[in-house]
Coordinates of C-alpha atoms (C1' of nucleotides) in Angstrom, one line a residue:
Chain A
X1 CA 14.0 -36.0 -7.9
X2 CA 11.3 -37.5 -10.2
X3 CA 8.2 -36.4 -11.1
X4 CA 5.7 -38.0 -8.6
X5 CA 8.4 -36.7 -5.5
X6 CA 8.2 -33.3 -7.5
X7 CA 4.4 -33.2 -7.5
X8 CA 4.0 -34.6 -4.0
X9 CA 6.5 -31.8 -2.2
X10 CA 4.1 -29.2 -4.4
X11 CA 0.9 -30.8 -2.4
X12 CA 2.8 -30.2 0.6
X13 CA 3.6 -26.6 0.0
X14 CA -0.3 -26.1 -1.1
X15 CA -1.9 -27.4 1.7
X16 CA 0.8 -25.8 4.1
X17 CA -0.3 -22.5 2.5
X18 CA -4.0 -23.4 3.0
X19 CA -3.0 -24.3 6.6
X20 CA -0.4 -21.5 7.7
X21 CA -3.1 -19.1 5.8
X22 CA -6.0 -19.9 8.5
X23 CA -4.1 -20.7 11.5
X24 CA -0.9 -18.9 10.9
X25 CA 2.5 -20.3 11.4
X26 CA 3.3 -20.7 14.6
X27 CA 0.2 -22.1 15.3
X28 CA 0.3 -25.1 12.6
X29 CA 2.1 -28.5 13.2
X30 CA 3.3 -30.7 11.5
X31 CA 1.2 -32.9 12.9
X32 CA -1.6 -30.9 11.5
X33 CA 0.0 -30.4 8.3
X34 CA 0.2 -34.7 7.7
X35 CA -3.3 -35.3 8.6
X36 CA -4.5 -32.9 6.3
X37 CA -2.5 -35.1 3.4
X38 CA -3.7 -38.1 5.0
X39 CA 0.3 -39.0 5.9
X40 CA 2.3 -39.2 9.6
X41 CA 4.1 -36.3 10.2
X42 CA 7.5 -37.9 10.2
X43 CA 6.7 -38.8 6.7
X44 CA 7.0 -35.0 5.9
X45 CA 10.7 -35.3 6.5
X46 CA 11.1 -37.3 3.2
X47 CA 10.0 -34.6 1.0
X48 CA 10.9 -31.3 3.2
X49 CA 14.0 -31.0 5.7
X50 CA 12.5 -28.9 8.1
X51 CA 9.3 -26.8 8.7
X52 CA 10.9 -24.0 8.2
X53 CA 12.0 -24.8 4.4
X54 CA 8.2 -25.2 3.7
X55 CA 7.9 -21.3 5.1
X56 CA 10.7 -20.1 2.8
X57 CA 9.6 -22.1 -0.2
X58 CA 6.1 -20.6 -0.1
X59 CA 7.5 -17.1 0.5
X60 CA 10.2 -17.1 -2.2
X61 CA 8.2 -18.5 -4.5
X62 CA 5.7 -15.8 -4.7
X63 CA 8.2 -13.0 -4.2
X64 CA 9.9 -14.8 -7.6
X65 CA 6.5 -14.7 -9.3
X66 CA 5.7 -10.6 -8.3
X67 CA 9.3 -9.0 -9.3
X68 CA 9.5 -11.2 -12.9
X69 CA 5.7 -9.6 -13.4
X70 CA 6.7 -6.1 -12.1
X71 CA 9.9 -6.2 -14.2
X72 CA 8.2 -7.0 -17.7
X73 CA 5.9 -4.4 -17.0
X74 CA 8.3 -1.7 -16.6
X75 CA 10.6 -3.2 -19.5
X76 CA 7.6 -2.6 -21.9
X77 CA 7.1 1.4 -22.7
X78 CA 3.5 3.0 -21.4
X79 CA 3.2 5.8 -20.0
X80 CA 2.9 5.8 -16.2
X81 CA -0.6 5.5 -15.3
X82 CA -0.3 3.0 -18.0
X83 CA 2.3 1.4 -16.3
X84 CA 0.9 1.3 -13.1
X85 CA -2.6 0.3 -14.1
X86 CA -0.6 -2.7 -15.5
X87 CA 1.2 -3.4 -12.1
X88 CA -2.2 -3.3 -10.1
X89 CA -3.4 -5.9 -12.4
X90 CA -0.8 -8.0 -12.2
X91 CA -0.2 -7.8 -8.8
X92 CA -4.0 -8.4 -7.9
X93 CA -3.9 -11.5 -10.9
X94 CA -1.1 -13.4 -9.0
X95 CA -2.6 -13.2 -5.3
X96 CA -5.7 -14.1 -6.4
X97 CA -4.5 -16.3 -8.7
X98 CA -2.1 -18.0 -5.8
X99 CA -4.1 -16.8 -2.6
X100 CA -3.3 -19.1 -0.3
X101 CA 0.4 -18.4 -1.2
X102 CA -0.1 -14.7 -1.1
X103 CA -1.4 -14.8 2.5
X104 CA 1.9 -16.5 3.7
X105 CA 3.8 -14.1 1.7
X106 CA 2.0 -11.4 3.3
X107 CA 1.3 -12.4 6.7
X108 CA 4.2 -15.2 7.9
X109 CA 7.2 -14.0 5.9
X110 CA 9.0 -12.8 9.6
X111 CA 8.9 -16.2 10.9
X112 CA 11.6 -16.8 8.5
X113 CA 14.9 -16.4 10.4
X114 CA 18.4 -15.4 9.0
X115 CA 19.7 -15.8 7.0
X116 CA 16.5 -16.4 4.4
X117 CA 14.8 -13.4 6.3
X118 CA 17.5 -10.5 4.9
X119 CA 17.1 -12.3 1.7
X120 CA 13.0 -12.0 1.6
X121 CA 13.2 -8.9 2.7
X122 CA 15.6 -7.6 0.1
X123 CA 13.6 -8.5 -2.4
X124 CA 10.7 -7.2 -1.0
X125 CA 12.2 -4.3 -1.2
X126 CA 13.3 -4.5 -4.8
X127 CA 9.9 -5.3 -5.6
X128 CA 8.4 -2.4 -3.6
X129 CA 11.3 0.3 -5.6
X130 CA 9.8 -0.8 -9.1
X131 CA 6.4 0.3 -8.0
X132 CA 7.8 3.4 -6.7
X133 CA 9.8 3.6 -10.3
X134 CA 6.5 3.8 -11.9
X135 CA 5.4 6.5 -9.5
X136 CA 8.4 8.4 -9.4
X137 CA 7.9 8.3 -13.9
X138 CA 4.7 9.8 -13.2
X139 CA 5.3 12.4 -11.1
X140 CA 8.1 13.5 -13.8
X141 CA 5.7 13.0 -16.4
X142 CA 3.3 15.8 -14.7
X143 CA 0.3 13.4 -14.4
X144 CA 0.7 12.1 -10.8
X145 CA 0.6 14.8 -7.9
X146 CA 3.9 15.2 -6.7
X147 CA 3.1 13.0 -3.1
X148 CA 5.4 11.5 -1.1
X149 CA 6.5 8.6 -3.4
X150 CA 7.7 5.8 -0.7
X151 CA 4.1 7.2 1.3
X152 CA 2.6 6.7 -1.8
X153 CA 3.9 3.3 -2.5
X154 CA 3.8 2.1 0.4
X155 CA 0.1 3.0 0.3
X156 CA -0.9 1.5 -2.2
X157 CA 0.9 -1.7 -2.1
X158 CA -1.1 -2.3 1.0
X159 CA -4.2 -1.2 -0.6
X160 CA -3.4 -4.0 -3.0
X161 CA -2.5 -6.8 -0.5
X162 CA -5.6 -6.1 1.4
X163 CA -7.4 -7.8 -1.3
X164 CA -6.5 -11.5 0.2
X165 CA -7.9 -10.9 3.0
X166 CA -11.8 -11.1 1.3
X167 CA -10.9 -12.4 -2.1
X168 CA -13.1 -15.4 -3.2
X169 CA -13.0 -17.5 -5.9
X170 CA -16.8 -18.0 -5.9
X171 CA -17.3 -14.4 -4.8
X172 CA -18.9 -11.7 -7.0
X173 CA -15.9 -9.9 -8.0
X174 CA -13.3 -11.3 -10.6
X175 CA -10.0 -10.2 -10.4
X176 CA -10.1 -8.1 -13.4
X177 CA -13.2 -6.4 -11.6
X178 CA -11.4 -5.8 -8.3
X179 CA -8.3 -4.7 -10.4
X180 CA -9.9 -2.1 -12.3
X181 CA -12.2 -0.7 -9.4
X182 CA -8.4 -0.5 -7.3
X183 CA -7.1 1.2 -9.9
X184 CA -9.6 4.2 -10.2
X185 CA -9.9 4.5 -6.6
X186 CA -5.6 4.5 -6.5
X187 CA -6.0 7.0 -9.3
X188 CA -9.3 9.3 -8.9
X189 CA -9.5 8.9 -5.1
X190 CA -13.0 9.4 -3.6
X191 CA -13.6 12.8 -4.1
X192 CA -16.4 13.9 -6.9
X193 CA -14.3 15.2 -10.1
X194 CA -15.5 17.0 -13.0
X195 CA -15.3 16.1 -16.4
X196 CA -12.1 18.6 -17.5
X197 CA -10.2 16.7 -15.0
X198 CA -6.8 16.3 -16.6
X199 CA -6.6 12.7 -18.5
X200 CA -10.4 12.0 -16.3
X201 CA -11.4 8.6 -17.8
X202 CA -15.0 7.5 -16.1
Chain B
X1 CA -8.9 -4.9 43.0
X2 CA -6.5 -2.5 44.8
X3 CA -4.5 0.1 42.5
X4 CA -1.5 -1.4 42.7
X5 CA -3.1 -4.8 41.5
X6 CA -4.6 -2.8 38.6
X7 CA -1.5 -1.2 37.5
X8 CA 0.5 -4.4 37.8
X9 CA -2.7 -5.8 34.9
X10 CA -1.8 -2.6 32.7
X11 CA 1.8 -3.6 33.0
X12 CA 1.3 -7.3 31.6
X13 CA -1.2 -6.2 29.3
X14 CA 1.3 -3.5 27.9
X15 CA 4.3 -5.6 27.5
X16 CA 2.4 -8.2 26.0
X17 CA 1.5 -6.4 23.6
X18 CA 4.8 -5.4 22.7
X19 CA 5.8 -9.0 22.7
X20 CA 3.0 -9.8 20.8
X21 CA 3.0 -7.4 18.0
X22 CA 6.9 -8.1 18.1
X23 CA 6.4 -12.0 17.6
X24 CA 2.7 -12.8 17.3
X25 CA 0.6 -14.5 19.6
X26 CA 1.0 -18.2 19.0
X27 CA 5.1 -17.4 18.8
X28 CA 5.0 -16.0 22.4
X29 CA 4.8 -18.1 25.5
X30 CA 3.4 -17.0 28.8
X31 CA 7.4 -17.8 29.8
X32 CA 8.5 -15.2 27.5
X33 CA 6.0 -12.3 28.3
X34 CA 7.1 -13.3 33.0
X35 CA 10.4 -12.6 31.7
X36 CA 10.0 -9.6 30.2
X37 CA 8.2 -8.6 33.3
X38 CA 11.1 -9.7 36.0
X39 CA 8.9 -12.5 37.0
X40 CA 7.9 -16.2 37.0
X41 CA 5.7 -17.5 34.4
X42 CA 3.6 -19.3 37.1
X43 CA 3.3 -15.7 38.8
X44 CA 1.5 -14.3 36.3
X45 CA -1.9 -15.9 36.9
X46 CA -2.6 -14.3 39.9
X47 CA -3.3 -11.8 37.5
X48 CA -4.8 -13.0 34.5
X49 CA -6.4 -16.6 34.7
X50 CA -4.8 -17.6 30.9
X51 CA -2.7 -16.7 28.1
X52 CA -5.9 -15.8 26.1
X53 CA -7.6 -13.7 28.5
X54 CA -4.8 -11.7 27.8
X55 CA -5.6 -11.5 24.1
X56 CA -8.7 -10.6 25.0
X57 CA -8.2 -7.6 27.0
X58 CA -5.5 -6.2 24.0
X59 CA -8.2 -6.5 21.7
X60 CA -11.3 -5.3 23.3
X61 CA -9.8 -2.2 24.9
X62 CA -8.9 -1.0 21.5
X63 CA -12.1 -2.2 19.9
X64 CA -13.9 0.6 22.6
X65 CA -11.6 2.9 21.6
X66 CA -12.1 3.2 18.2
X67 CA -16.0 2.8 18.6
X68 CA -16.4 5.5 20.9
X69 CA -14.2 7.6 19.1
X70 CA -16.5 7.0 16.0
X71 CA -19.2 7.5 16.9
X72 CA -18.5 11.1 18.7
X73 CA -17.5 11.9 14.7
X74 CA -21.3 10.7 13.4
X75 CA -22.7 12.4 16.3
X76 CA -21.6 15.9 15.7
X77 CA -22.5 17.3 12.5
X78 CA -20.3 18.1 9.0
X79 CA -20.4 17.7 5.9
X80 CA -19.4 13.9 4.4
X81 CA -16.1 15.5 3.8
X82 CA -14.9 16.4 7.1
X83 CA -16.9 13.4 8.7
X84 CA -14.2 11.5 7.2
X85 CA -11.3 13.6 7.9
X86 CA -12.7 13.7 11.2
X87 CA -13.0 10.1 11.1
X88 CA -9.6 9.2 9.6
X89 CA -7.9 11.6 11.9
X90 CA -9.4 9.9 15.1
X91 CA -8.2 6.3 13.9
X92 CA -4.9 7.8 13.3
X93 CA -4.8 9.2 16.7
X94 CA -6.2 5.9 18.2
X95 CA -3.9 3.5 16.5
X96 CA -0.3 5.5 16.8
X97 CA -1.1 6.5 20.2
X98 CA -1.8 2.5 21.0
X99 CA 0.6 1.0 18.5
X100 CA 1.4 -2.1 20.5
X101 CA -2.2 -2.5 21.3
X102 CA -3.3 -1.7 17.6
X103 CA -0.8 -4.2 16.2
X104 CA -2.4 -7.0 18.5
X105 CA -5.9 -5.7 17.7
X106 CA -5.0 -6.1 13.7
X107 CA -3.4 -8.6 13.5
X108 CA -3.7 -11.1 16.0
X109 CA -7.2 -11.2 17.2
X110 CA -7.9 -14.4 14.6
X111 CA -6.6 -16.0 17.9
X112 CA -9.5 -15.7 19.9
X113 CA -11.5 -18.7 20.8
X114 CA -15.5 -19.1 20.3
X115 CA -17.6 -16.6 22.0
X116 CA -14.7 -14.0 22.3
X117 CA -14.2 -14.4 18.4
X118 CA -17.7 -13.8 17.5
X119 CA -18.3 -10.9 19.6
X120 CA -15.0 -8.9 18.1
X121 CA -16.2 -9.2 15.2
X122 CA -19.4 -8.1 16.2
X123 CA -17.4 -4.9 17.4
X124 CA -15.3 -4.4 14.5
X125 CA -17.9 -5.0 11.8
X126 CA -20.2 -1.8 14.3
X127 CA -17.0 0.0 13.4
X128 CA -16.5 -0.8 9.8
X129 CA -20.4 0.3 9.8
X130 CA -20.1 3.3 11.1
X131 CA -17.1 4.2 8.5
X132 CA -19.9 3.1 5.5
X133 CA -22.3 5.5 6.6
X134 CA -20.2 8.6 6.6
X135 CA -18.9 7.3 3.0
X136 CA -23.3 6.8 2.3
X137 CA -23.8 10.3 3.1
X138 CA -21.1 11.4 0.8
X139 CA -22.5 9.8 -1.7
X140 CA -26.2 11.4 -1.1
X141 CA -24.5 14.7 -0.6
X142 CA -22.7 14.5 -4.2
X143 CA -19.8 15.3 -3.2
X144 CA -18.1 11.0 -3.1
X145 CA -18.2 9.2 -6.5
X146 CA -20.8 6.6 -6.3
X147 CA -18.2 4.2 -5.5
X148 CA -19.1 0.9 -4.1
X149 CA -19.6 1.7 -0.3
X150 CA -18.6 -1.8 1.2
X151 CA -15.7 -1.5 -1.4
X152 CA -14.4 1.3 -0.4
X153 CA -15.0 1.5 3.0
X154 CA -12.5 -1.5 3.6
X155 CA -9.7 0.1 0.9
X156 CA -9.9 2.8 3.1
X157 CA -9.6 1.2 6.5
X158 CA -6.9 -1.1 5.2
X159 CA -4.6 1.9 4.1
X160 CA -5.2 3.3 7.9
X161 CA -4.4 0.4 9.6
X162 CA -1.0 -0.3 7.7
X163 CA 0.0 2.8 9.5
X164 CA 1.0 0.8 12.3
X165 CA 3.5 -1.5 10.2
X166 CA 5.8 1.4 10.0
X167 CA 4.9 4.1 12.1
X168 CA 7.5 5.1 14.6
X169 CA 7.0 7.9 17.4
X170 CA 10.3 9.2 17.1
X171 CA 10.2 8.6 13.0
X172 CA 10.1 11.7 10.6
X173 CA 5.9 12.0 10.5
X174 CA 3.5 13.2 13.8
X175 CA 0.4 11.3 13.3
X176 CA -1.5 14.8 12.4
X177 CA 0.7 14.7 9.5
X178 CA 0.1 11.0 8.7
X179 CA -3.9 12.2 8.5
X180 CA -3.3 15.1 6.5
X181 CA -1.9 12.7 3.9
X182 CA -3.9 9.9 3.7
X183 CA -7.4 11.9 3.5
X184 CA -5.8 14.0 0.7
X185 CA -4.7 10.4 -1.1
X186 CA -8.0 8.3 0.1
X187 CA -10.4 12.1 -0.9
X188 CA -7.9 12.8 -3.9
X189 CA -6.3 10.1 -5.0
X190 CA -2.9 9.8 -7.5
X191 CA -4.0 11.7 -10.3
X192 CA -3.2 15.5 -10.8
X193 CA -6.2 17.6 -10.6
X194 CA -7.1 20.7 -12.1
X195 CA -8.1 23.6 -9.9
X196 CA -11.9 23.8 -11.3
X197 CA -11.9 20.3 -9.1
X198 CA -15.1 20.4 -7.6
X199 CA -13.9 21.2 -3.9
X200 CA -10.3 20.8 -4.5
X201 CA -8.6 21.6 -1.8
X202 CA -4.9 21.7 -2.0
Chain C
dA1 C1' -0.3 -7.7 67.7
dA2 C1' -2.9 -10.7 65.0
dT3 C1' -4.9 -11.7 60.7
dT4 C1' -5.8 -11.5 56.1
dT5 C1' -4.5 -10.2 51.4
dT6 C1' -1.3 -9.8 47.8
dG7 C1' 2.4 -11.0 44.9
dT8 C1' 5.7 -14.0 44.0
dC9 C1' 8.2 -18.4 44.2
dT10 C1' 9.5 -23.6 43.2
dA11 C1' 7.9 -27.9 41.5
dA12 C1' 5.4 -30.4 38.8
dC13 C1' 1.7 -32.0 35.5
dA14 C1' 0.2 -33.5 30.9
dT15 C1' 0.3 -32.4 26.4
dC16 C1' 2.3 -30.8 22.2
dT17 C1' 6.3 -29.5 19.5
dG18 C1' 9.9 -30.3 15.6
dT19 C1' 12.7 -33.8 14.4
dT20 C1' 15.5 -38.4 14.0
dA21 C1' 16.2 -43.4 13.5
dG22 C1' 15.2 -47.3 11.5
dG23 C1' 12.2 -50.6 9.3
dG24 C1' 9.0 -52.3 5.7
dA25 C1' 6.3 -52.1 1.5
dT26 C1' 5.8 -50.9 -3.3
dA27 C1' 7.4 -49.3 -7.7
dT28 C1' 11.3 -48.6 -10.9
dG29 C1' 15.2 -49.9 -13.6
dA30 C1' 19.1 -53.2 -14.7
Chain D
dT1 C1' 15.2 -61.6 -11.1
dC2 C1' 17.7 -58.7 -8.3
dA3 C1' 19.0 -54.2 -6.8
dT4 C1' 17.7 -49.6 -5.9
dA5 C1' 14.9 -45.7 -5.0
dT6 C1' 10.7 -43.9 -3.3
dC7 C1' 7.3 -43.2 0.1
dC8 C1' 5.3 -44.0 4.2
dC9 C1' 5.2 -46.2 8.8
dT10 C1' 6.0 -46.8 14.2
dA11 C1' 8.6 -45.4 18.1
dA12 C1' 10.9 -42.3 20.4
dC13 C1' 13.7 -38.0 21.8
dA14 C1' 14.3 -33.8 24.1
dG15 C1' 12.5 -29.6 24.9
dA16 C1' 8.8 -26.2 25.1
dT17 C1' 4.0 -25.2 26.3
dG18 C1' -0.1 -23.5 29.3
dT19 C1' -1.4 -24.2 33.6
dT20 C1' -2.1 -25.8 38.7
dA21 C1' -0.9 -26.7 43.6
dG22 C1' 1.0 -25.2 47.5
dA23 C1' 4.4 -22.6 50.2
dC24 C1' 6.5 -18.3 51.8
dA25 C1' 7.4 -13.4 52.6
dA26 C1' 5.8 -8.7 52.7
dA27 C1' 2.2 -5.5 53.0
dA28 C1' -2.3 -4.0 54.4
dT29 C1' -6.0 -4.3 57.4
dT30 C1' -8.2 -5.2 61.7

DNA sequence: AATTTTGTCTAACATCTGTTAGGGATATGA
DNA sequence: TCATATCCCTAACAGATGTTAGACAAAATT
């Protein structure tokens, strides 16, 4: 595969995302897909064997990119709110960073059928246990309530994902913003707290 | 309309939202949901003239629902506080005691065509509005940090509606359970708190 | 008993779907 | 210069899609 195929299938994938992203899936041809590159649809068929591979590559591709983040952050030593302040950055840096991706990861991932669909889903769920590593490090390390941790993590992953759904390159927030403003509300919650809160930083 | 006409509407709209929620909207054909039913696709538009009025009816019903549900909450008075306990507990309620319905509403009701569209989101942004007020009035009472209302009136409502990703009536948590914990995360947050918490309630 | 209404059926339509076959042009490499 | 690989094309397929027309039986109403 050379260089100009290589670059070409990538076009594909990033206007499928920008596609599959505003109509979903199902409701996206290939038809649609080829006139948006300018091309026939058949002509798709030289760089992509079926529809479904585009779905798969687009989903696997940011579920690669999440787990290798969520892994160097829990290889490097922090403490855990730390740790997870580091996660929610992360995590909110890649889907904004690839958010037409992110919203097919997010949104069409169970249009994939077996056997890639046990597979995105496993390591969906490997991704999902490192978060709750971080929280389970915290509760141990007596500076996170002891909640439900799958509740918890489960919570706020889909605090997190929400994000795609306004995000906006031009918008007013950057990602660091949005990241930071998560991560207090993940951590302080809504309620009015006093300064002697335990490890309160404003 | 004679009863019996009526029910046989609740029945289509019911188990297309099961099919819906189960596949999406664009993935389901008007073949699929007659089947489901005992019946011939043709048949079923003697009830419903097309596929989208369907849609339509999922995602309006539960629109009104959670309006008039809010607005009962803003009309009788509490504190900020229990406003939003009030609030979160009635959207609970609402969405896990409609979760086919809820799932269509969420997710699905990008599939509505011009004027439908505009006038759901007409609804849900009333909705969204009514949530930012009770979070305004916390903020004037003292007892919310002066959060970004918009902000986190959306974090908020995101967390709610992932409810229905998971939730399961015959799972482990009752819905008043699933309340309890998500206004002690969304009022409290991760962090431990010390008892001199202003308002800490355990 | 006669008539209308209701709920379903079969048959068919036009259109859209993902995908394949095979051909032709352009660029690459020997 | 010749062979090969790359990229796109047209044409077509088989099946699925939402929807309509019209017929028929049962039920409700007169």
């Amino acid at each position: 595969m050379s260089n100009k195929n290589f670059s070409r299938k990538e076009q594909i994938l990033e206007s499928a995302a920008m596609l599959f992203k505003q109509n979903g899936y199902a409701s996206s041809s290939m038809r649609d897909l080829a006139s948006l590159l300018g091309i026939e649809a058949a002509s798709l068929y030289h760089h992509v064997k079926s529809k479904e591979e585009i779905l798969e590559n687009i989903c696997f591709a940011l579920a690669d990119k999440l787990i290798t983040s969520i892994a160097e952050v829990n290889d490097i030593y922090f403490n855990a709110e730390e740790k997870l302040r580091s996660a929610i950055k992360n995590h909110i840096e890649i889907i904004t960073d690839n958010s037409n991706f992110s919203a097919v990861f997010i949104h069409e991932w169970r249009h994939l059928s077996e056997p890639k669909l046990g597979e995105f889903k496993t390591l969906r769920l490997a991704y999902e246990n490192e978060f709750k590593v971080i929280i389970q490090e915290g509760i141990r390390e007596d500076i996170f309530d002891g909640v439900d941790e799958k509740f918890a993590t489960l919570t706020i992953l889909s605090t997190l994902n929400w994000v795609i759904e306004w995000f906006n390159k031009d918008g007013e927030m950057t990602p660091e913003e949005i990241s930071t403003k998560l991560s207090d509300f993940i951590l302080g919650g809504l309620r009015k707290k006093l300064v002697t809160d335990l490890d309160y930083k404003p």
